[in-house]
mmCIF file of N, CA and C in Angstrom:
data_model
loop_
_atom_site.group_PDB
_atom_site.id
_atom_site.type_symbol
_atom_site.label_atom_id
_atom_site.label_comp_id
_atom_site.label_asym_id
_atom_site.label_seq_id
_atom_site.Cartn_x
_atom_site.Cartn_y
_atom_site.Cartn_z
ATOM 1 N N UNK A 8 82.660 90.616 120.556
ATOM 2 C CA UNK A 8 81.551 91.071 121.375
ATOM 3 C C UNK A 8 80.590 89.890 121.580
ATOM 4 N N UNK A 9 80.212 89.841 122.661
ATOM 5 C CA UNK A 9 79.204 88.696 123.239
ATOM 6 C C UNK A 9 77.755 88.866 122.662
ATOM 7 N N UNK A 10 77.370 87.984 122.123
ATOM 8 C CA UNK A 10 75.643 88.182 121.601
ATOM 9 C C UNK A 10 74.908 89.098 122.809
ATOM 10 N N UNK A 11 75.168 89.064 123.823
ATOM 11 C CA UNK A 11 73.942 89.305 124.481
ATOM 12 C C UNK A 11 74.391 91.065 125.052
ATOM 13 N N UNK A 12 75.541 91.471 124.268
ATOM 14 C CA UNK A 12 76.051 92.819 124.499
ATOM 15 C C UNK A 12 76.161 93.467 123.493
ATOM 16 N N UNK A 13 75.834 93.057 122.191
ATOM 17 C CA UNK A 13 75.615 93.161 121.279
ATOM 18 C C UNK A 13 74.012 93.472 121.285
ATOM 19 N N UNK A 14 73.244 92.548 121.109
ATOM 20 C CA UNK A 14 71.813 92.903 121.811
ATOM 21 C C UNK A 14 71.206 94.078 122.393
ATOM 22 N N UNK A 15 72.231 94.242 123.573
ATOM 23 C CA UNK A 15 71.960 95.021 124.558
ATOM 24 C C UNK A 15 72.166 96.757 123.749
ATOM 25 N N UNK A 16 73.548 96.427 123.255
ATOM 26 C CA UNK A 16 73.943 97.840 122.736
ATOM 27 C C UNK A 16 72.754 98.966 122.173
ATOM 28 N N UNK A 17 72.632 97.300 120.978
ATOM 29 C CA UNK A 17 71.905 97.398 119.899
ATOM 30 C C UNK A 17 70.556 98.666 120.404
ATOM 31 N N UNK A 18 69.812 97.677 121.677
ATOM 32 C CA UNK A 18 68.589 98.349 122.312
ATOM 33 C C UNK A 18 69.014 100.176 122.892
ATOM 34 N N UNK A 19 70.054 100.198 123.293
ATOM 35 C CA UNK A 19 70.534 101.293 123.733
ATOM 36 C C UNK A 19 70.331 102.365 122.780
ATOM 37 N N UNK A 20 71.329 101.606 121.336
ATOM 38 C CA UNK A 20 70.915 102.263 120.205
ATOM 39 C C UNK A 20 70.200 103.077 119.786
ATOM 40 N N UNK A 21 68.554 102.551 119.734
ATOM 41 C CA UNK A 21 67.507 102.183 119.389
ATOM 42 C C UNK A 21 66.684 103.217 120.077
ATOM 43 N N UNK A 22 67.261 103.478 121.352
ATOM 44 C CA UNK A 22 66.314 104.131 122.727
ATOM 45 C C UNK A 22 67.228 105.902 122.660
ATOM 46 N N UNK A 23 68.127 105.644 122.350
ATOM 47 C CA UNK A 23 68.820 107.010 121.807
ATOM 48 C C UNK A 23 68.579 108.077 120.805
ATOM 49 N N UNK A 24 67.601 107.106 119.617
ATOM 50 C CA UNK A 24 66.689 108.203 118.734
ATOM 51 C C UNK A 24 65.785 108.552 119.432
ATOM 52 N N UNK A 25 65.483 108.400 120.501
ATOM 53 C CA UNK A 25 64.353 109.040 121.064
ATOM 54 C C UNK A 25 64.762 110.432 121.523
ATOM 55 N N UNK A 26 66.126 110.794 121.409
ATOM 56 C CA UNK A 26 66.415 112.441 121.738
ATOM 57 C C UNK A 26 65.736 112.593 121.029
ATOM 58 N N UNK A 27 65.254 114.127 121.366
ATOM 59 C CA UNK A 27 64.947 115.265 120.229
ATOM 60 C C UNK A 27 66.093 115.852 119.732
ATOM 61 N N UNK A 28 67.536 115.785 120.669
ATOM 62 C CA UNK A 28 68.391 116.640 119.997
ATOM 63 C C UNK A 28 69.228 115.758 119.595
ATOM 64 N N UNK A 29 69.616 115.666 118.421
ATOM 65 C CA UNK A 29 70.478 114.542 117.764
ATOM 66 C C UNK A 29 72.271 114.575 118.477
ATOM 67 N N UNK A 30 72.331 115.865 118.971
ATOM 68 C CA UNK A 30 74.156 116.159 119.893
ATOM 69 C C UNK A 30 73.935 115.814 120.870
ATOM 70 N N UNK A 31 72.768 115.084 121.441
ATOM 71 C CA UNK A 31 72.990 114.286 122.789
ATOM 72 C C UNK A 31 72.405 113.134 123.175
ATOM 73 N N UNK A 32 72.491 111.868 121.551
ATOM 74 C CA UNK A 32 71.967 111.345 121.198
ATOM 75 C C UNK A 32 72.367 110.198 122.211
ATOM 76 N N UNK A 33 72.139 110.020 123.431
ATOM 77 C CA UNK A 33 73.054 108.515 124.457
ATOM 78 C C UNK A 33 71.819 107.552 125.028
ATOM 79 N N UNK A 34 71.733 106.793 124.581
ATOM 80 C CA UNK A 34 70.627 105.709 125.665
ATOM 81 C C UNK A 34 70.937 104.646 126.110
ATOM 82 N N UNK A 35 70.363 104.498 127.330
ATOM 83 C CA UNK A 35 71.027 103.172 128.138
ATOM 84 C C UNK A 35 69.803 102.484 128.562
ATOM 85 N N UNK A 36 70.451 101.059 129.144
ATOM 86 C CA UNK A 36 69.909 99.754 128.997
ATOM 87 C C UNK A 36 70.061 99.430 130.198
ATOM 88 N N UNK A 37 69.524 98.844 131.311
ATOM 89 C CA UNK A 37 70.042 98.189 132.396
ATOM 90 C C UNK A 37 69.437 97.074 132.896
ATOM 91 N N UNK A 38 70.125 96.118 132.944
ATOM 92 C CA UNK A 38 69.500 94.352 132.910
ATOM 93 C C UNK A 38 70.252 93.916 133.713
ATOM 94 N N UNK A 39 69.011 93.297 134.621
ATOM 95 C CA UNK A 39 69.575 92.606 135.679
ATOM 96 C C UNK A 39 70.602 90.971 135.864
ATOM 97 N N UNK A 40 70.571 89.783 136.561
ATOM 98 C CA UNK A 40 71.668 89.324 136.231
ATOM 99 C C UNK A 40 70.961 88.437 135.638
ATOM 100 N N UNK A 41 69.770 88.374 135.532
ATOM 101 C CA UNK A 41 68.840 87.433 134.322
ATOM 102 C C UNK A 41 68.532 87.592 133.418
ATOM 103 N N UNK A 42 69.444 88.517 132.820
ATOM 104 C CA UNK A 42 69.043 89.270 131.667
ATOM 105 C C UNK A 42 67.796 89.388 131.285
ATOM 106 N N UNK A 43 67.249 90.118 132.491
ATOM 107 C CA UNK A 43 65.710 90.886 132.515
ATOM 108 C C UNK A 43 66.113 92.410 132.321
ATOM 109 N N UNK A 44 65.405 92.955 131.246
ATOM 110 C CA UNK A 44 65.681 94.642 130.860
ATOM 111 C C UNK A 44 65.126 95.505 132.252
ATOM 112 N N UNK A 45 65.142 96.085 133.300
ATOM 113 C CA UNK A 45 64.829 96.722 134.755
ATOM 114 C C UNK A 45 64.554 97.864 134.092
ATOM 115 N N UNK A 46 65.645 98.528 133.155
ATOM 116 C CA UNK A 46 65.148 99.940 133.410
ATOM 117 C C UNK A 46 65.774 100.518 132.104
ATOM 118 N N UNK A 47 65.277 101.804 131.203
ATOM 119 C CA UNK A 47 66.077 101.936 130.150
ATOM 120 C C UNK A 47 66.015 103.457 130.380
ATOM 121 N N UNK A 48 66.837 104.686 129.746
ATOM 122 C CA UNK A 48 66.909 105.777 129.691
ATOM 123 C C UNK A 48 67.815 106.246 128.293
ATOM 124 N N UNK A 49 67.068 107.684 128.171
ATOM 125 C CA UNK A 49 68.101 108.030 127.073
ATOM 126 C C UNK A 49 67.990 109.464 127.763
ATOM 127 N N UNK A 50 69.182 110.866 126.562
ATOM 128 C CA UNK A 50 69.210 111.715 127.306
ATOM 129 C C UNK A 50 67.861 112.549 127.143
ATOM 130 N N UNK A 51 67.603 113.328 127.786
ATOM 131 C CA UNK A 51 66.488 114.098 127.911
ATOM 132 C C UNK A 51 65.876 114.847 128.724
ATOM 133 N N UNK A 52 64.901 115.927 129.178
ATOM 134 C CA UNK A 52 65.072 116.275 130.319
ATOM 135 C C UNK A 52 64.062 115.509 131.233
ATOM 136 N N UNK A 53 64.356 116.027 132.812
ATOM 137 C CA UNK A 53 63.064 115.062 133.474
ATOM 138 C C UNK A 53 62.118 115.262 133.420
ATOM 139 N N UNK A 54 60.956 114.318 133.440
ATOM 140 C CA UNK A 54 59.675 114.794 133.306
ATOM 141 C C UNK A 54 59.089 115.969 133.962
ATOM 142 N N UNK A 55 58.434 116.745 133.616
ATOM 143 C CA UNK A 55 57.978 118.126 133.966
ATOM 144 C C UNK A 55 58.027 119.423 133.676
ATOM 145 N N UNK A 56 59.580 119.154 132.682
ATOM 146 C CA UNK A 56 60.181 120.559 132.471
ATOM 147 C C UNK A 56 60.292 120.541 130.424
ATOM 148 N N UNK A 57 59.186 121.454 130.425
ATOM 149 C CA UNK A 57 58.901 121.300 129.000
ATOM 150 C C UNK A 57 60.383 121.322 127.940
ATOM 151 N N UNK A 58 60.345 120.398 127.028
ATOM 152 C CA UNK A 58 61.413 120.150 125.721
ATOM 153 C C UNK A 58 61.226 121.510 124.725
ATOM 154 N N UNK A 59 61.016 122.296 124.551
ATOM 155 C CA UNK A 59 60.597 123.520 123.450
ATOM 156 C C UNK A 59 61.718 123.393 122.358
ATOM 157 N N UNK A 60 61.490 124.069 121.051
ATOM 158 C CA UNK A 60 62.510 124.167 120.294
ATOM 159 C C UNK A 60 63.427 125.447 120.873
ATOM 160 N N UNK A 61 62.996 126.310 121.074
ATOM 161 C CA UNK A 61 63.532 127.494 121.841
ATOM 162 C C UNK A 61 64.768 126.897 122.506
ATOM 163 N N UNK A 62 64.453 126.522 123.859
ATOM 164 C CA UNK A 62 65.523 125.678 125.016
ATOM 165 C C UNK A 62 66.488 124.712 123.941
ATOM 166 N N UNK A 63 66.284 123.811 123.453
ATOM 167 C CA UNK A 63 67.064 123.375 122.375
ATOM 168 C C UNK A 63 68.430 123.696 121.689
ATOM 169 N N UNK A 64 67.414 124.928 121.191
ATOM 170 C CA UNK A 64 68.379 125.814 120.073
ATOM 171 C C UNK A 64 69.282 126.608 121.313
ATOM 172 N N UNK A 65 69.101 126.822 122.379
ATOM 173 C CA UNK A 65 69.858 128.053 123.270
ATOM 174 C C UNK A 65 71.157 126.657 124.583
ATOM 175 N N UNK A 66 72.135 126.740 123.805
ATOM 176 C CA UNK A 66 73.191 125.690 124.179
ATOM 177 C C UNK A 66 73.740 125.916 126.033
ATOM 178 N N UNK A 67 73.352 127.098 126.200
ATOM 179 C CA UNK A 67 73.651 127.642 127.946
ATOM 180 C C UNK A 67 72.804 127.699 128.815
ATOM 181 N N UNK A 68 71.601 127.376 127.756
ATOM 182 C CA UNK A 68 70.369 126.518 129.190
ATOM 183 C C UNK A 68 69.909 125.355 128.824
ATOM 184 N N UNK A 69 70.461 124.482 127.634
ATOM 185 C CA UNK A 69 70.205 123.490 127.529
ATOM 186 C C UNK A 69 70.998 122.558 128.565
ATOM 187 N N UNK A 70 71.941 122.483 128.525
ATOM 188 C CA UNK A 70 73.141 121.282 129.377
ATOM 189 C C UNK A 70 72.624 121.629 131.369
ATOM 190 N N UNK A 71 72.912 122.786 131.632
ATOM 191 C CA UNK A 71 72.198 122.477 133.152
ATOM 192 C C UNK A 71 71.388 122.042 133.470
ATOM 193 N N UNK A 72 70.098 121.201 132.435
ATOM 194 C CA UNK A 72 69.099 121.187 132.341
ATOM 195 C C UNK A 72 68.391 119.256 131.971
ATOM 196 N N UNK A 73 69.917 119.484 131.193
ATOM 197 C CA UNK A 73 69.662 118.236 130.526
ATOM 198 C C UNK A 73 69.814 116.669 131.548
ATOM 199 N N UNK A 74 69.294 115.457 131.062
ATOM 200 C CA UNK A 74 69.357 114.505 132.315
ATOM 201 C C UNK A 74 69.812 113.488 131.465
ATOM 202 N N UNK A 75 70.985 112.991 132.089
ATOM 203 C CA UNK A 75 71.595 111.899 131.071
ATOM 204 C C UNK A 75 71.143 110.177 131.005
ATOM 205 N N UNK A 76 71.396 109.377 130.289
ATOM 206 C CA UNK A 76 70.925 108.610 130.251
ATOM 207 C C UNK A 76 70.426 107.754 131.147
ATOM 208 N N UNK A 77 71.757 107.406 131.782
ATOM 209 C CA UNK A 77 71.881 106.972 132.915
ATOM 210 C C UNK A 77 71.016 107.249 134.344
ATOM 211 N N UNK A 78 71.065 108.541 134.095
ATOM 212 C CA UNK A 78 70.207 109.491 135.373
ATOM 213 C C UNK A 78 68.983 109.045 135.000
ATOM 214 N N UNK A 79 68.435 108.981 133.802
ATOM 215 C CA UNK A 79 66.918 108.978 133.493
ATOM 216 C C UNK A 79 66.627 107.333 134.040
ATOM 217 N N UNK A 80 67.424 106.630 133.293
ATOM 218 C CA UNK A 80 67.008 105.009 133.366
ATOM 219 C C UNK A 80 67.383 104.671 135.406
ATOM 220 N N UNK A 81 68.011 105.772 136.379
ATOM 221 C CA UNK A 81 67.966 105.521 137.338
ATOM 222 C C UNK A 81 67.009 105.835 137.965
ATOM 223 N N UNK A 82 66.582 107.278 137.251
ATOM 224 C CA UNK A 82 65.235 107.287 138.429
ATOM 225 C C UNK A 82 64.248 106.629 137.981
ATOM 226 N N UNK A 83 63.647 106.479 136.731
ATOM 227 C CA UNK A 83 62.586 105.529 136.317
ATOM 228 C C UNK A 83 62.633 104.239 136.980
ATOM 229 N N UNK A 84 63.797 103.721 137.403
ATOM 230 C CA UNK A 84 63.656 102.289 138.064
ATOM 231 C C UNK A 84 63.716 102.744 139.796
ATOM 232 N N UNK A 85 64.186 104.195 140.113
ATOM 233 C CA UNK A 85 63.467 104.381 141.377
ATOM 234 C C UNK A 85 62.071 104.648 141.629
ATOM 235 N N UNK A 86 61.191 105.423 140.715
ATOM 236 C CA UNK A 86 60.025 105.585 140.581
ATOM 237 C C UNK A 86 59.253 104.073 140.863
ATOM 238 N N UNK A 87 59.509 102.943 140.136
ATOM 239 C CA UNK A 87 58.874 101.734 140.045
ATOM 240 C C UNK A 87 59.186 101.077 140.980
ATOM 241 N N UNK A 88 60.319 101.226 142.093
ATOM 242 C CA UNK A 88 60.914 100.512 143.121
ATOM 243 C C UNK A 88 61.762 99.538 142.531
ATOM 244 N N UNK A 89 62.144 99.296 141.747
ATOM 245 C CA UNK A 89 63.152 98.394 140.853
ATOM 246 C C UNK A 89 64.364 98.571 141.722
ATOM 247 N N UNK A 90 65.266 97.603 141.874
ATOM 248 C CA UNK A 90 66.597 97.489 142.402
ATOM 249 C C UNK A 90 67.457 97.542 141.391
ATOM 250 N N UNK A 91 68.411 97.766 141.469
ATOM 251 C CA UNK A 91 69.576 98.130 140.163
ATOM 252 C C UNK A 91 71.321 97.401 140.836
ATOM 253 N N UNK A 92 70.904 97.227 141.792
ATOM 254 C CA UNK A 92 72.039 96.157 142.719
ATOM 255 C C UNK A 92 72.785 95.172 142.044
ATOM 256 N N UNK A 93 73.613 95.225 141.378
ATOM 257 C CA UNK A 93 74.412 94.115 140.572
ATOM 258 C C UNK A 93 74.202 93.822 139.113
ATOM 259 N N UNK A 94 73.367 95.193 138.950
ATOM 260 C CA UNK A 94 72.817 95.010 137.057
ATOM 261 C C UNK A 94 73.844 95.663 136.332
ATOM 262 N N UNK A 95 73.839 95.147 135.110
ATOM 263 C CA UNK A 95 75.050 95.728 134.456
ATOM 264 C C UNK A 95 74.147 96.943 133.082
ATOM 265 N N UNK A 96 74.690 97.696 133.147
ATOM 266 C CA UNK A 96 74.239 98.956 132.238
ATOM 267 C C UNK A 96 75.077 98.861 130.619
ATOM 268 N N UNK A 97 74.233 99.010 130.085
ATOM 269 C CA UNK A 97 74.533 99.069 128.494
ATOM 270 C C UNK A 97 73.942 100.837 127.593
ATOM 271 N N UNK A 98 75.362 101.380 127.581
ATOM 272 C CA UNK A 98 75.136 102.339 127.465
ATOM 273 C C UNK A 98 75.808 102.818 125.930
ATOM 274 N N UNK A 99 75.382 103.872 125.072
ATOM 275 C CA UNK A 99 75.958 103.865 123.689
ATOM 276 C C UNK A 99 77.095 104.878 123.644
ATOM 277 N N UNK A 100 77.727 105.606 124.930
ATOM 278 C CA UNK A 100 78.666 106.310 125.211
ATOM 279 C C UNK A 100 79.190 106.304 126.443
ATOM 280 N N UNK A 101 80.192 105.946 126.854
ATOM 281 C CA UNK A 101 81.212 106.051 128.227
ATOM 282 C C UNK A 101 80.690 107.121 128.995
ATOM 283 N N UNK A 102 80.471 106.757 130.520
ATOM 284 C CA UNK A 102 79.704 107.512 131.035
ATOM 285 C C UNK A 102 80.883 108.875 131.405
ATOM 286 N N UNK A 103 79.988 109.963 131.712
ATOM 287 C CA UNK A 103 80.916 110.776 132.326
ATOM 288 C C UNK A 103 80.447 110.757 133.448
ATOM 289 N N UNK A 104 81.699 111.818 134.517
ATOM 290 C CA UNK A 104 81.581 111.765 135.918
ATOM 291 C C UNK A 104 80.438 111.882 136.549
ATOM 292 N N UNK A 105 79.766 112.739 135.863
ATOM 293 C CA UNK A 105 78.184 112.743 136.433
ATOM 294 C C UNK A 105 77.299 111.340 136.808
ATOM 295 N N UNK A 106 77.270 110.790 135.601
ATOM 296 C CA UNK A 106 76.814 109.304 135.697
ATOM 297 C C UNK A 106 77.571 108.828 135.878
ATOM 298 N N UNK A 107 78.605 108.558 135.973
ATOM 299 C CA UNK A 107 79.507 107.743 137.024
ATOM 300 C C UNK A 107 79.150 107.855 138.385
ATOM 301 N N UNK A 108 78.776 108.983 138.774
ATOM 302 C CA UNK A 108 78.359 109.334 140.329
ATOM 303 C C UNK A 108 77.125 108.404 140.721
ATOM 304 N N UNK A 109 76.378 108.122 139.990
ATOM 305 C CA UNK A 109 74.630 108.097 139.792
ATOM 306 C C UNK A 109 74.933 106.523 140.257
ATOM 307 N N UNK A 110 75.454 105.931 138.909
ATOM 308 C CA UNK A 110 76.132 104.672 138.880
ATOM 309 C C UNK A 110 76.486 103.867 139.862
ATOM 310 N N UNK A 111 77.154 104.351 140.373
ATOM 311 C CA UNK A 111 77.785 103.472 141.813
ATOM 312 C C UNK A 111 76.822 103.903 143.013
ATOM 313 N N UNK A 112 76.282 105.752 142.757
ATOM 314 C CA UNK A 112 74.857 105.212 143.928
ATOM 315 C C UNK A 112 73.816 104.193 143.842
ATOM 316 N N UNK A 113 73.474 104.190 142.754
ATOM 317 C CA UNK A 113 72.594 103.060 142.449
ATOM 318 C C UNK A 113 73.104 101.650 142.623
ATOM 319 N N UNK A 114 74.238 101.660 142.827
ATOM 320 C CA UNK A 114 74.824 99.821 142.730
ATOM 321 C C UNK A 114 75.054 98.593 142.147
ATOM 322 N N UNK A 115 74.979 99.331 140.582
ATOM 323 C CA UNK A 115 75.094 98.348 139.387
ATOM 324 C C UNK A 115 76.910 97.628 139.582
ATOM 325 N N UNK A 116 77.115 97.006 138.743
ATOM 326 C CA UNK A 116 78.279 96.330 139.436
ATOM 327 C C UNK A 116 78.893 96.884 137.867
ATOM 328 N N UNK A 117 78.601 96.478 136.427
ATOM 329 C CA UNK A 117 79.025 96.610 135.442
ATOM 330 C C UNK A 117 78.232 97.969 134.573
ATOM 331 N N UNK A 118 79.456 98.565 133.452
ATOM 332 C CA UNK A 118 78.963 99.378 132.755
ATOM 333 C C UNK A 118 79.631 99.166 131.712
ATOM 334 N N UNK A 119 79.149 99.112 130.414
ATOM 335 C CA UNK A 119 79.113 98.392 128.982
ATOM 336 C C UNK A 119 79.169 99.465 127.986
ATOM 337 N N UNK A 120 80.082 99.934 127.316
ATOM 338 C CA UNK A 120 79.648 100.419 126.169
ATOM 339 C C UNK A 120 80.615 100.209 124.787
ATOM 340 N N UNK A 121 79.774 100.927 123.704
ATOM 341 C CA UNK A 121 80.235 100.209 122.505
ATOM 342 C C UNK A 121 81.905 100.392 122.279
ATOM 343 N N UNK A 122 82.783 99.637 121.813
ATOM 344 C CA UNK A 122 84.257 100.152 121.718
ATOM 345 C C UNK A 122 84.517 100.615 120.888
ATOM 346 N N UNK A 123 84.177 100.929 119.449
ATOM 347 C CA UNK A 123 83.437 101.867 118.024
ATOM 348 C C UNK A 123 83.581 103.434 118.686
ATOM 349 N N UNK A 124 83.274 103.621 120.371
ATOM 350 C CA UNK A 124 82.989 105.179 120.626
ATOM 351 C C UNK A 124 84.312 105.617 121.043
ATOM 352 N N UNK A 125 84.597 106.509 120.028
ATOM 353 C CA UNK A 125 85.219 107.624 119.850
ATOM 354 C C UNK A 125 85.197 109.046 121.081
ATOM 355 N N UNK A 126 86.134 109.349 121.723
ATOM 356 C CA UNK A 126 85.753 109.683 122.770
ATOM 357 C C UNK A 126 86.579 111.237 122.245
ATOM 358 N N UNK A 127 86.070 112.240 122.142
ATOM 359 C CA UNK A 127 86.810 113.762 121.740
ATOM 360 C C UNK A 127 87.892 114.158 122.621
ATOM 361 N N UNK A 128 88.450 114.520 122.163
ATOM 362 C CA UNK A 128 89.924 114.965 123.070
ATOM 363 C C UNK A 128 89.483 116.063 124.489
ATOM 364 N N UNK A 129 88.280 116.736 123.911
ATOM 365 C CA UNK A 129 87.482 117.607 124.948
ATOM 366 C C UNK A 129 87.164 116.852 126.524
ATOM 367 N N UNK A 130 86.997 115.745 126.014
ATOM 368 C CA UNK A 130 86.490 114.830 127.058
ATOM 369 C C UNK A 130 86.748 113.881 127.642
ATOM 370 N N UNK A 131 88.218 113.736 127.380
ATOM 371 C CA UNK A 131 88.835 112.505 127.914
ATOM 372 C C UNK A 131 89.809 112.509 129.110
ATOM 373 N N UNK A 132 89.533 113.838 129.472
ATOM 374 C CA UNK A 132 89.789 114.033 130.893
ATOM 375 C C UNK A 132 88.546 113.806 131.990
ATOM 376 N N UNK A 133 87.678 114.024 131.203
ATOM 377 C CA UNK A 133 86.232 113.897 132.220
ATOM 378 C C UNK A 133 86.455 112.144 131.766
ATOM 379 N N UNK A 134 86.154 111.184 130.768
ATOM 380 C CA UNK A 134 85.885 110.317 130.789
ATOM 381 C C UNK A 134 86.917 109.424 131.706
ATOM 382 N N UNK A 135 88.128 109.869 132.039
ATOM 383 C CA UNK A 135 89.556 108.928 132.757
ATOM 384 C C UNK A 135 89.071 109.195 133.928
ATOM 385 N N UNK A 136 88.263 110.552 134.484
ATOM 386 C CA UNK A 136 88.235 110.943 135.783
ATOM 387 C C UNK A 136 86.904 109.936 136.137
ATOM 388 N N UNK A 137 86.168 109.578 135.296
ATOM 389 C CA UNK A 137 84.982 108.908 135.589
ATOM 390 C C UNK A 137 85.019 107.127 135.383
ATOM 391 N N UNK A 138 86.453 107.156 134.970
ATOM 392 C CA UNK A 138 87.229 105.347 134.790
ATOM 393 C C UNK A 138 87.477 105.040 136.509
ATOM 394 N N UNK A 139 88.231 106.368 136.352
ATOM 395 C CA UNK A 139 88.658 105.843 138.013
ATOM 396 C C UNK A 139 87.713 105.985 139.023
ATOM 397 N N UNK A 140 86.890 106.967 138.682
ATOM 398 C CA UNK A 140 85.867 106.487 139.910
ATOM 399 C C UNK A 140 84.907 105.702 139.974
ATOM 400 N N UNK A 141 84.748 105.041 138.852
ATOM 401 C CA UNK A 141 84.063 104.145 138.929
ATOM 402 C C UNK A 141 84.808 102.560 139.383
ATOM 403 N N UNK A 142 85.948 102.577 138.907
ATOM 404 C CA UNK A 142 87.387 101.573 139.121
ATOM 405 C C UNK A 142 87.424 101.178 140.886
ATOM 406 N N UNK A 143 87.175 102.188 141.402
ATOM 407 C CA UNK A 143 87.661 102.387 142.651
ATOM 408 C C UNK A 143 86.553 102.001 143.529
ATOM 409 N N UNK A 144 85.112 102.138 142.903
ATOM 410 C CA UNK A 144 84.175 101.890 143.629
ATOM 411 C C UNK A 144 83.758 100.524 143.554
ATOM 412 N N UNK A 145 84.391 100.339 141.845
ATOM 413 C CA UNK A 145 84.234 97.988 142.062
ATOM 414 C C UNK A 145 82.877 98.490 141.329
ATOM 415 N N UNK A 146 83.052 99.324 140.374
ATOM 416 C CA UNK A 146 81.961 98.960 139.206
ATOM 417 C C UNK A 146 83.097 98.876 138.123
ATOM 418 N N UNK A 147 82.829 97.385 137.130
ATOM 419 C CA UNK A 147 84.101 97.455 136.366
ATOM 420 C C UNK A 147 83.325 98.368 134.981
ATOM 421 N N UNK A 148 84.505 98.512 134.272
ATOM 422 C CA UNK A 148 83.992 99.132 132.948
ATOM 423 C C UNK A 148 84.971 98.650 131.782
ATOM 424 N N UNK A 149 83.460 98.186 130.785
ATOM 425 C CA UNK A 149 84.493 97.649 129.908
ATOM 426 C C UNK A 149 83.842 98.246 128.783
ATOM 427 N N UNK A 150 84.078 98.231 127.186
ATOM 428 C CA UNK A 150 84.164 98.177 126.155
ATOM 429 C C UNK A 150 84.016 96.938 125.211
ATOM 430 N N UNK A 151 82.765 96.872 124.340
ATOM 431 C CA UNK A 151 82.116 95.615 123.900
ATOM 432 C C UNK A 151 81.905 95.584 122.147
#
């Protein structure tokens, strides 16, 4: 692993205890090609829509609800007018299709995550479906 993806992870890491809910513990990093940090997100919901322990604890209105890392660290750098055009994302779990979608709207070129992640058998149909579309769109994805 390259120092500076290592680094990066690391921060992802770091920005991922900031869940409240420890089962959707993912934060991402996104640095431009100067390795300037643009924009960071972890999961959580969007601003406005209160976190309660209630919503939490209740698993069938938590997930429609919830905003993934990726999503968060995209709109925060749309909010600021930040460009995301050729930045590479450092994320602490393989995105799924959702953020894969987000991903290539936004126009990052690379997506980074740790190779340590263990991907559940539940999900590795969503994660292959979100290889290739990201593959196809010329965002590469690698493992660091």
């Amino acid at each position: 692993m390259a120092d500076w993806d290592e680094r990066f992870l690391g921060l992802a890491t770091h920005i991922a205890a900031w869940s409240k809910d420890p089962s959707t513990q993912v934060g991402c990093v996104i640095v431009g090609p100067d390795r300037e940090v643009r924009s960071t997100g972890f999961n959580g919901l969007p601003r406005g829509i209160a976190d309660t322990a209630e919503r939490l604890e209740d698993r069938e209105l938590k997930y429609p609800l919830i905003c993934h890392a990726e999503e968060n660290a995209i709109m925060h750098a749309a909010r600021i007018g930040m460009s995301l055009k050729g930045c590479t994302v450092y994320v602490t779990w393989p995105p799924c299709t959702r953020c894969a979608r987000a991903l290539i709207q936004s126009g990052v070129s690379e997506a980074v995550y740790p190779a340590s992640a263990e991907v559940p058998e539940r999900w590795t149909d969503d994660f292959a479906l979100a290889s290739e579309m990201l593959s196809e769109a010329g965002v590469a994805l690698r493992s660091a």
